[in-house]
PDB file of C-alpha atoms in Angstrom:
ATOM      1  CA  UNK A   1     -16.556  -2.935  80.710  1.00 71.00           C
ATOM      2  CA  UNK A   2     -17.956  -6.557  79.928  1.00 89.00           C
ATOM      3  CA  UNK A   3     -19.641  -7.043  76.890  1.00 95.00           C
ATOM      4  CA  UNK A   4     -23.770  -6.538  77.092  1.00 95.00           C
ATOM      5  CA  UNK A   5     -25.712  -8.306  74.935  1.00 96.00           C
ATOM      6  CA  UNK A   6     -28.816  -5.393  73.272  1.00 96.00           C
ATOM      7  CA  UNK A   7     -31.256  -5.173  70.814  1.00 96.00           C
ATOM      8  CA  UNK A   8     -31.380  -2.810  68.008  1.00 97.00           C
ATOM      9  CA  UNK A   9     -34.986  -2.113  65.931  1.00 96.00           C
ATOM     10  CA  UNK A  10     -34.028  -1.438  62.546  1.00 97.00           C
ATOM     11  CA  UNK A  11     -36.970   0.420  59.865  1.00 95.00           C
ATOM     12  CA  UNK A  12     -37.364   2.277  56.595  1.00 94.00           C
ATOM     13  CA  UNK A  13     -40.061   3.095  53.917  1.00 93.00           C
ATOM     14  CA  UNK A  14     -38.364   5.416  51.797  1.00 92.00           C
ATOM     15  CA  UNK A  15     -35.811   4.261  48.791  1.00 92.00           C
ATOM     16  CA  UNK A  16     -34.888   0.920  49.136  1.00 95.00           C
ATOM     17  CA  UNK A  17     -35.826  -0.364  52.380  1.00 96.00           C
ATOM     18  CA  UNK A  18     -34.517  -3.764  52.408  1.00 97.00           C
ATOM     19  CA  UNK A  19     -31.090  -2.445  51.084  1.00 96.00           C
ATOM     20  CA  UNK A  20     -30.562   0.706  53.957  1.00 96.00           C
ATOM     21  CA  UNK A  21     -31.524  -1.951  56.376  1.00 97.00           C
ATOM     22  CA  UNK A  22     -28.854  -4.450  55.281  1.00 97.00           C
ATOM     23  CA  UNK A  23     -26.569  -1.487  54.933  1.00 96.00           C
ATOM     24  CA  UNK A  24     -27.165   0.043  58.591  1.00 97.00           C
ATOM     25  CA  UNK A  25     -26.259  -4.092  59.996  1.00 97.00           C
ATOM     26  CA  UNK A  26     -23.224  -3.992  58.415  1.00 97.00           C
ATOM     27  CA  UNK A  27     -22.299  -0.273  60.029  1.00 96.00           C
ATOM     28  CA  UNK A  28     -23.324  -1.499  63.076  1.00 96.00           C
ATOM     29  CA  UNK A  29     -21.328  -4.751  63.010  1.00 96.00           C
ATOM     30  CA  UNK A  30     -18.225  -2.448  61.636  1.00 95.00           C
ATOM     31  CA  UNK A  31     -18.851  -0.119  64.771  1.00 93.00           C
ATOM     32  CA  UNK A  32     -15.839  -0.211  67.212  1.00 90.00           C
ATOM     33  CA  UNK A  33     -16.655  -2.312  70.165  1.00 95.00           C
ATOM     34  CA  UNK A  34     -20.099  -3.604  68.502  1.00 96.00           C
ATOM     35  CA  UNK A  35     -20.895  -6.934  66.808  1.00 96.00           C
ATOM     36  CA  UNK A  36     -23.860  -8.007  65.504  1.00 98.00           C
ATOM     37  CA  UNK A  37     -24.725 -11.753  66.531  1.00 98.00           C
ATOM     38  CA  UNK A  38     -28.130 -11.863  64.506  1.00 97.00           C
ATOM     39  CA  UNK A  39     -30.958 -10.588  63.183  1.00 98.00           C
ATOM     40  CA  UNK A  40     -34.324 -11.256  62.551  1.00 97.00           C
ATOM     41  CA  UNK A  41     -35.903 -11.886  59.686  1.00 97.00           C
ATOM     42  CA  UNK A  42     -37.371  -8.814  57.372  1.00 98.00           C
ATOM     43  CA  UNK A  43     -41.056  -7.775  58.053  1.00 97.00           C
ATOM     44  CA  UNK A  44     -43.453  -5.451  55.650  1.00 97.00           C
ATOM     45  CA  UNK A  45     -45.403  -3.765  58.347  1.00 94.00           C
ATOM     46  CA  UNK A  46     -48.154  -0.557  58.054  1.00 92.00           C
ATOM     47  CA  UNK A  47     -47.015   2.894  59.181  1.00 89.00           C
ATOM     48  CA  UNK A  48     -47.781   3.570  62.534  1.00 78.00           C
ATOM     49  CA  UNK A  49     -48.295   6.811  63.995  1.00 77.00           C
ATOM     50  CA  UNK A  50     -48.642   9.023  60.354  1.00 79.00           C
ATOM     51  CA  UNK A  51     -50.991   6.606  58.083  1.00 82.00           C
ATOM     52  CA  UNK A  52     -50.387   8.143  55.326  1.00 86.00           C
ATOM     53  CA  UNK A  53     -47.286   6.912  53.911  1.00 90.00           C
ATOM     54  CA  UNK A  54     -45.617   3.563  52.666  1.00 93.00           C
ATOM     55  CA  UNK A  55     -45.247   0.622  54.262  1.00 95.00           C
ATOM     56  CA  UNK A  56     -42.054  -0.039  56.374  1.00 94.00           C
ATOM     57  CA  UNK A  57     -39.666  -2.905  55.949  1.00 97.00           C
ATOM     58  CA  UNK A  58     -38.528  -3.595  59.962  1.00 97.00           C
ATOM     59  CA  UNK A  59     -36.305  -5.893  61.264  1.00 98.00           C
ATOM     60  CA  UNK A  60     -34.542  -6.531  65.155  1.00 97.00           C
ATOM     61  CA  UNK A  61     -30.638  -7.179  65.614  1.00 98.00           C
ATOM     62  CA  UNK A  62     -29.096  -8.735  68.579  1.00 98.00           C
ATOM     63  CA  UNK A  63     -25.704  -7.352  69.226  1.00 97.00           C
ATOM     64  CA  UNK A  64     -22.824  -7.638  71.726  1.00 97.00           C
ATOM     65  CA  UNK A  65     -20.889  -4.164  72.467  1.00 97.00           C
ATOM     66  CA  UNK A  66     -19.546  -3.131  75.171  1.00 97.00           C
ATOM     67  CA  UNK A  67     -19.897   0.457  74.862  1.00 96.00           C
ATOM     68  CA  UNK A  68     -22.216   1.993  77.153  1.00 93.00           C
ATOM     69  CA  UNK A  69     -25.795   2.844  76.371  1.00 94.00           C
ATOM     70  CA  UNK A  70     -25.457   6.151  75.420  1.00 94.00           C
ATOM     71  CA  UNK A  71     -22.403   5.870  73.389  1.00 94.00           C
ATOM     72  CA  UNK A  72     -24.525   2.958  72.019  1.00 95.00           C
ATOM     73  CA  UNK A  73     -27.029   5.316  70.588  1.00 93.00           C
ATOM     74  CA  UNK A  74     -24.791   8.562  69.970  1.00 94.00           C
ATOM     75  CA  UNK A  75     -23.489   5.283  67.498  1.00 96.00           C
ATOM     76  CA  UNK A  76     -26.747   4.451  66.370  1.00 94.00           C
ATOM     77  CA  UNK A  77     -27.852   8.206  65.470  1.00 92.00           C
ATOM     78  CA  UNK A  78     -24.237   8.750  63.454  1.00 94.00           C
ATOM     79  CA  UNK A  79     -25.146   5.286  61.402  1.00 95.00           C
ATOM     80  CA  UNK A  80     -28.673   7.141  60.280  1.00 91.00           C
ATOM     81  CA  UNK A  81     -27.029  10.213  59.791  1.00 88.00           C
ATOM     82  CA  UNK A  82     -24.254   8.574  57.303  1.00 91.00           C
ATOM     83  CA  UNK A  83     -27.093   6.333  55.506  1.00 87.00           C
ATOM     84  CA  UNK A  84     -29.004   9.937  54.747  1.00 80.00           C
ATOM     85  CA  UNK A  85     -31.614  10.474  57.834  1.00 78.00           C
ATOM     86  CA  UNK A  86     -32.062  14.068  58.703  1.00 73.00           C
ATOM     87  CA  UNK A  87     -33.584  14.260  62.033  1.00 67.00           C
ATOM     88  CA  UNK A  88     -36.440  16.767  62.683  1.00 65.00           C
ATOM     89  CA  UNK A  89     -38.721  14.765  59.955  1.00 58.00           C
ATOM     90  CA  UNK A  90     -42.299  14.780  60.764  1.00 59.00           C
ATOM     91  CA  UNK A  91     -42.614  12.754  64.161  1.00 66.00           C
ATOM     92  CA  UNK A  92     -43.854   8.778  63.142  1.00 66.00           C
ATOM     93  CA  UNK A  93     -43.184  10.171  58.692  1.00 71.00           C
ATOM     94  CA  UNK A  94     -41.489   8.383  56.222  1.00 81.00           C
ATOM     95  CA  UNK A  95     -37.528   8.000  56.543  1.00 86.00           C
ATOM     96  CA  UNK A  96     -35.043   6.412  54.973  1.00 89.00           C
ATOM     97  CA  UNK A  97     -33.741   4.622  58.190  1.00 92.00           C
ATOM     98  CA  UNK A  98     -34.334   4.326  61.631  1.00 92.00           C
ATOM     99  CA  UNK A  99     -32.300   2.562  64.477  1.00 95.00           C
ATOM    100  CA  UNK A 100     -33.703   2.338  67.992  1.00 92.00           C
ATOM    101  CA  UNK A 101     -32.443   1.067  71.084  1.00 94.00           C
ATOM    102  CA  UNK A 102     -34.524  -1.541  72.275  1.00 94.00           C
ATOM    103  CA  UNK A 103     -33.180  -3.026  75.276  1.00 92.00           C
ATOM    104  CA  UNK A 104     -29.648  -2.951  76.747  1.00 93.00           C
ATOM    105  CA  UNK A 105     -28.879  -5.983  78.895  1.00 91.00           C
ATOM    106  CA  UNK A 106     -31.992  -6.197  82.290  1.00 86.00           C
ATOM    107  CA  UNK A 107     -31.018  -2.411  82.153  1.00 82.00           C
ATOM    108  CA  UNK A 108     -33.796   0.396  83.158  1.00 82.00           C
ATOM    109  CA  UNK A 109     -32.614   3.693  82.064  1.00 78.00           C
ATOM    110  CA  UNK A 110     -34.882   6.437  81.961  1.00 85.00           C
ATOM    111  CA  UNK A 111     -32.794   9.499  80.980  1.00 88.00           C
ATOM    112  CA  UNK A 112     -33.116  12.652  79.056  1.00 85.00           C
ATOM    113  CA  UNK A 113     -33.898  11.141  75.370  1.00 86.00           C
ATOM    114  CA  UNK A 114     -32.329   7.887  76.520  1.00 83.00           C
ATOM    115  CA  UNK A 115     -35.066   5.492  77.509  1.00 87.00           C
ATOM    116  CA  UNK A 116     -34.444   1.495  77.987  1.00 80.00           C
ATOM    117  CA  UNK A 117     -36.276  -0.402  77.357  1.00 83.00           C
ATOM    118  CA  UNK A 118     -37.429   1.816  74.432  1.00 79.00           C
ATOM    119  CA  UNK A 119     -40.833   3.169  75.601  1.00 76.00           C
ATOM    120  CA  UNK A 120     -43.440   2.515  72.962  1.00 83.00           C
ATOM    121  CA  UNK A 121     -41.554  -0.734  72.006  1.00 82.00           C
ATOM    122  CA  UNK A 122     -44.712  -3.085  73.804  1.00 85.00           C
ATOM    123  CA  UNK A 123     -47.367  -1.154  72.016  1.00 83.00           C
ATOM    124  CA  UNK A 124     -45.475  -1.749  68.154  1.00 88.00           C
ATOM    125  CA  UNK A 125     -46.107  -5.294  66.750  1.00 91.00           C
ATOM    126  CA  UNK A 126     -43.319  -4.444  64.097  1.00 93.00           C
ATOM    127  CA  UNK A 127     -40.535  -4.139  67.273  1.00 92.00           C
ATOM    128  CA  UNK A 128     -42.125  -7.262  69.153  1.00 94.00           C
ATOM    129  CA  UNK A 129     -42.771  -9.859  66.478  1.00 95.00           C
ATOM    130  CA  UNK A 130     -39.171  -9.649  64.936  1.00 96.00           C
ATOM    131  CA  UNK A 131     -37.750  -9.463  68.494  1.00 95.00           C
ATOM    132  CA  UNK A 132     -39.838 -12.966  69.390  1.00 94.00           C
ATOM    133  CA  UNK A 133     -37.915 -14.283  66.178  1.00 95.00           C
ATOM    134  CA  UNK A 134     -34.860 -13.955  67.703  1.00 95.00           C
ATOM    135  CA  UNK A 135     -35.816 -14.490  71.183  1.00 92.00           C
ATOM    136  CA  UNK A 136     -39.173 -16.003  71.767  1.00 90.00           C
ATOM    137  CA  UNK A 137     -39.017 -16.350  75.692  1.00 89.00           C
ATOM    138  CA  UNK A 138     -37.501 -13.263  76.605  1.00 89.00           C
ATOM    139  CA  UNK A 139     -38.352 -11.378  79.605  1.00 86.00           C
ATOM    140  CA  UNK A 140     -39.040  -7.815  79.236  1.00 81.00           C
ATOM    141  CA  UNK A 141     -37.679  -5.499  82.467  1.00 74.00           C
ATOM    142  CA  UNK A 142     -40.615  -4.963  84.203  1.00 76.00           C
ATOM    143  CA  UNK A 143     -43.132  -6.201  81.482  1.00 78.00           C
ATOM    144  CA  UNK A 144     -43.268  -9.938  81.472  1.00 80.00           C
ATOM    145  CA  UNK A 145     -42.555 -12.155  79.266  1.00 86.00           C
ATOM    146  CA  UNK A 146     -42.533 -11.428  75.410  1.00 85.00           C
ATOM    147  CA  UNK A 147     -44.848 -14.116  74.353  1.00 85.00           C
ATOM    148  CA  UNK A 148     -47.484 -12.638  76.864  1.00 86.00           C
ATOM    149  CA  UNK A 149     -46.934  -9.393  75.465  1.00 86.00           C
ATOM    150  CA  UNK A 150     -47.592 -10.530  71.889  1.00 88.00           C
ATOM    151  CA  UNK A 151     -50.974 -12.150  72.616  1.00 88.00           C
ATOM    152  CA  UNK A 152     -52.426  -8.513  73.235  1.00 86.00           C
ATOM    153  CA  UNK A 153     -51.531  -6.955  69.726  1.00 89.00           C
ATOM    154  CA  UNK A 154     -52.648  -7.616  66.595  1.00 90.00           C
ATOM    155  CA  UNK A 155     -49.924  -9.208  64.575  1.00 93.00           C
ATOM    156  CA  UNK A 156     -51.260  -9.990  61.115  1.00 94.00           C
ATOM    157  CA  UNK A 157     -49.852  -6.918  59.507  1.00 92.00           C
ATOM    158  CA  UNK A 158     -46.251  -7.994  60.189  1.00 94.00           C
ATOM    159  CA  UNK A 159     -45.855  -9.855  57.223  1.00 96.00           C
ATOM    160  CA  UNK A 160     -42.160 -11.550  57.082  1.00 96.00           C
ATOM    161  CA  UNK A 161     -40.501 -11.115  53.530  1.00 96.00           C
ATOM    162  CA  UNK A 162     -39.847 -14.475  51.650  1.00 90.00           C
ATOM    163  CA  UNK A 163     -35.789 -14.389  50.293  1.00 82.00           C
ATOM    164  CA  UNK A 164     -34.566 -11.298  52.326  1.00 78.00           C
TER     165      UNK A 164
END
């Protein structure tokens, strides 16, 4: 398989943010068959969904892999797993770290809890405004450009972190 160039959205609010984030780039980059090319710069952004928690630190990484898109997040879940995530928290709660497949390539997969691009992604100014860091005229599958997108959310709570 050819290498596919994806994007991964990267979030915390429990612990040390900054530092799970920073540690779940360098699992991914160590992942067999994965690189990480980049990554945005480091946002403090409101909950969304549950209010009533801490903020998040996000972030978006670009990477290069060429293993498929489920392997891709059966990869992703075992790097949350190993940095202390147990799944069946409260829907939108706090967690320690979170790693979502954003896009995969101009792939549309819409599978049983595989969905590409990731579904609520265009509604979450914390996934889009570190994403238009990286990659400011990118064209969404089916969506439009990103800059487009952007201009219908409210952005000034994704506030990028000075020194991260």
């Amino acid at each position: 398989m050819s290498a596919v160039r994806a994007f991964v959205g990267l979030g915390g609010n429990l612990g040390d943010p900054i530092a799970q984030i920073k540690a779940a780039l360098a699992a991914l980059d160590r992942s067999a068959q994965t690189r990480v090319l980049r990554h945005s710069g480091f946002y403090r952004t409101p909950p969304w969904g549950v209010t009533d928690q801490a903020e998040f630190v996000n972030a978006v990484a670009e990477i290069e892999t060429t293993l498929t898109p489920r392997v891709l997040l059966h990869e992703l879940l075992r790097i949350e797993i190993e940095a202390g995530r147990i799944r069946g928290e409260q829907r939108w709660g706090p967690r320690l770290i979170d790693l979502d497949l954003l896009l995969y390539g101009a792939s549309q997969i819409d599978e049983d809890s595989l969905r590409v691009p990731h579904p609520r992604m265009l509604e979450r100014a914390f996934v889009l405004v570190p994403l238009s860091e990286l990659e400011p005229s990118l064209n969404l599958p089916d969506h439009g450009e990103l800059s487009s997108l952007l201009a219908n959310l409210d952005t000034s709570t994704c506030i990028r972190l000075s020194g991260v």
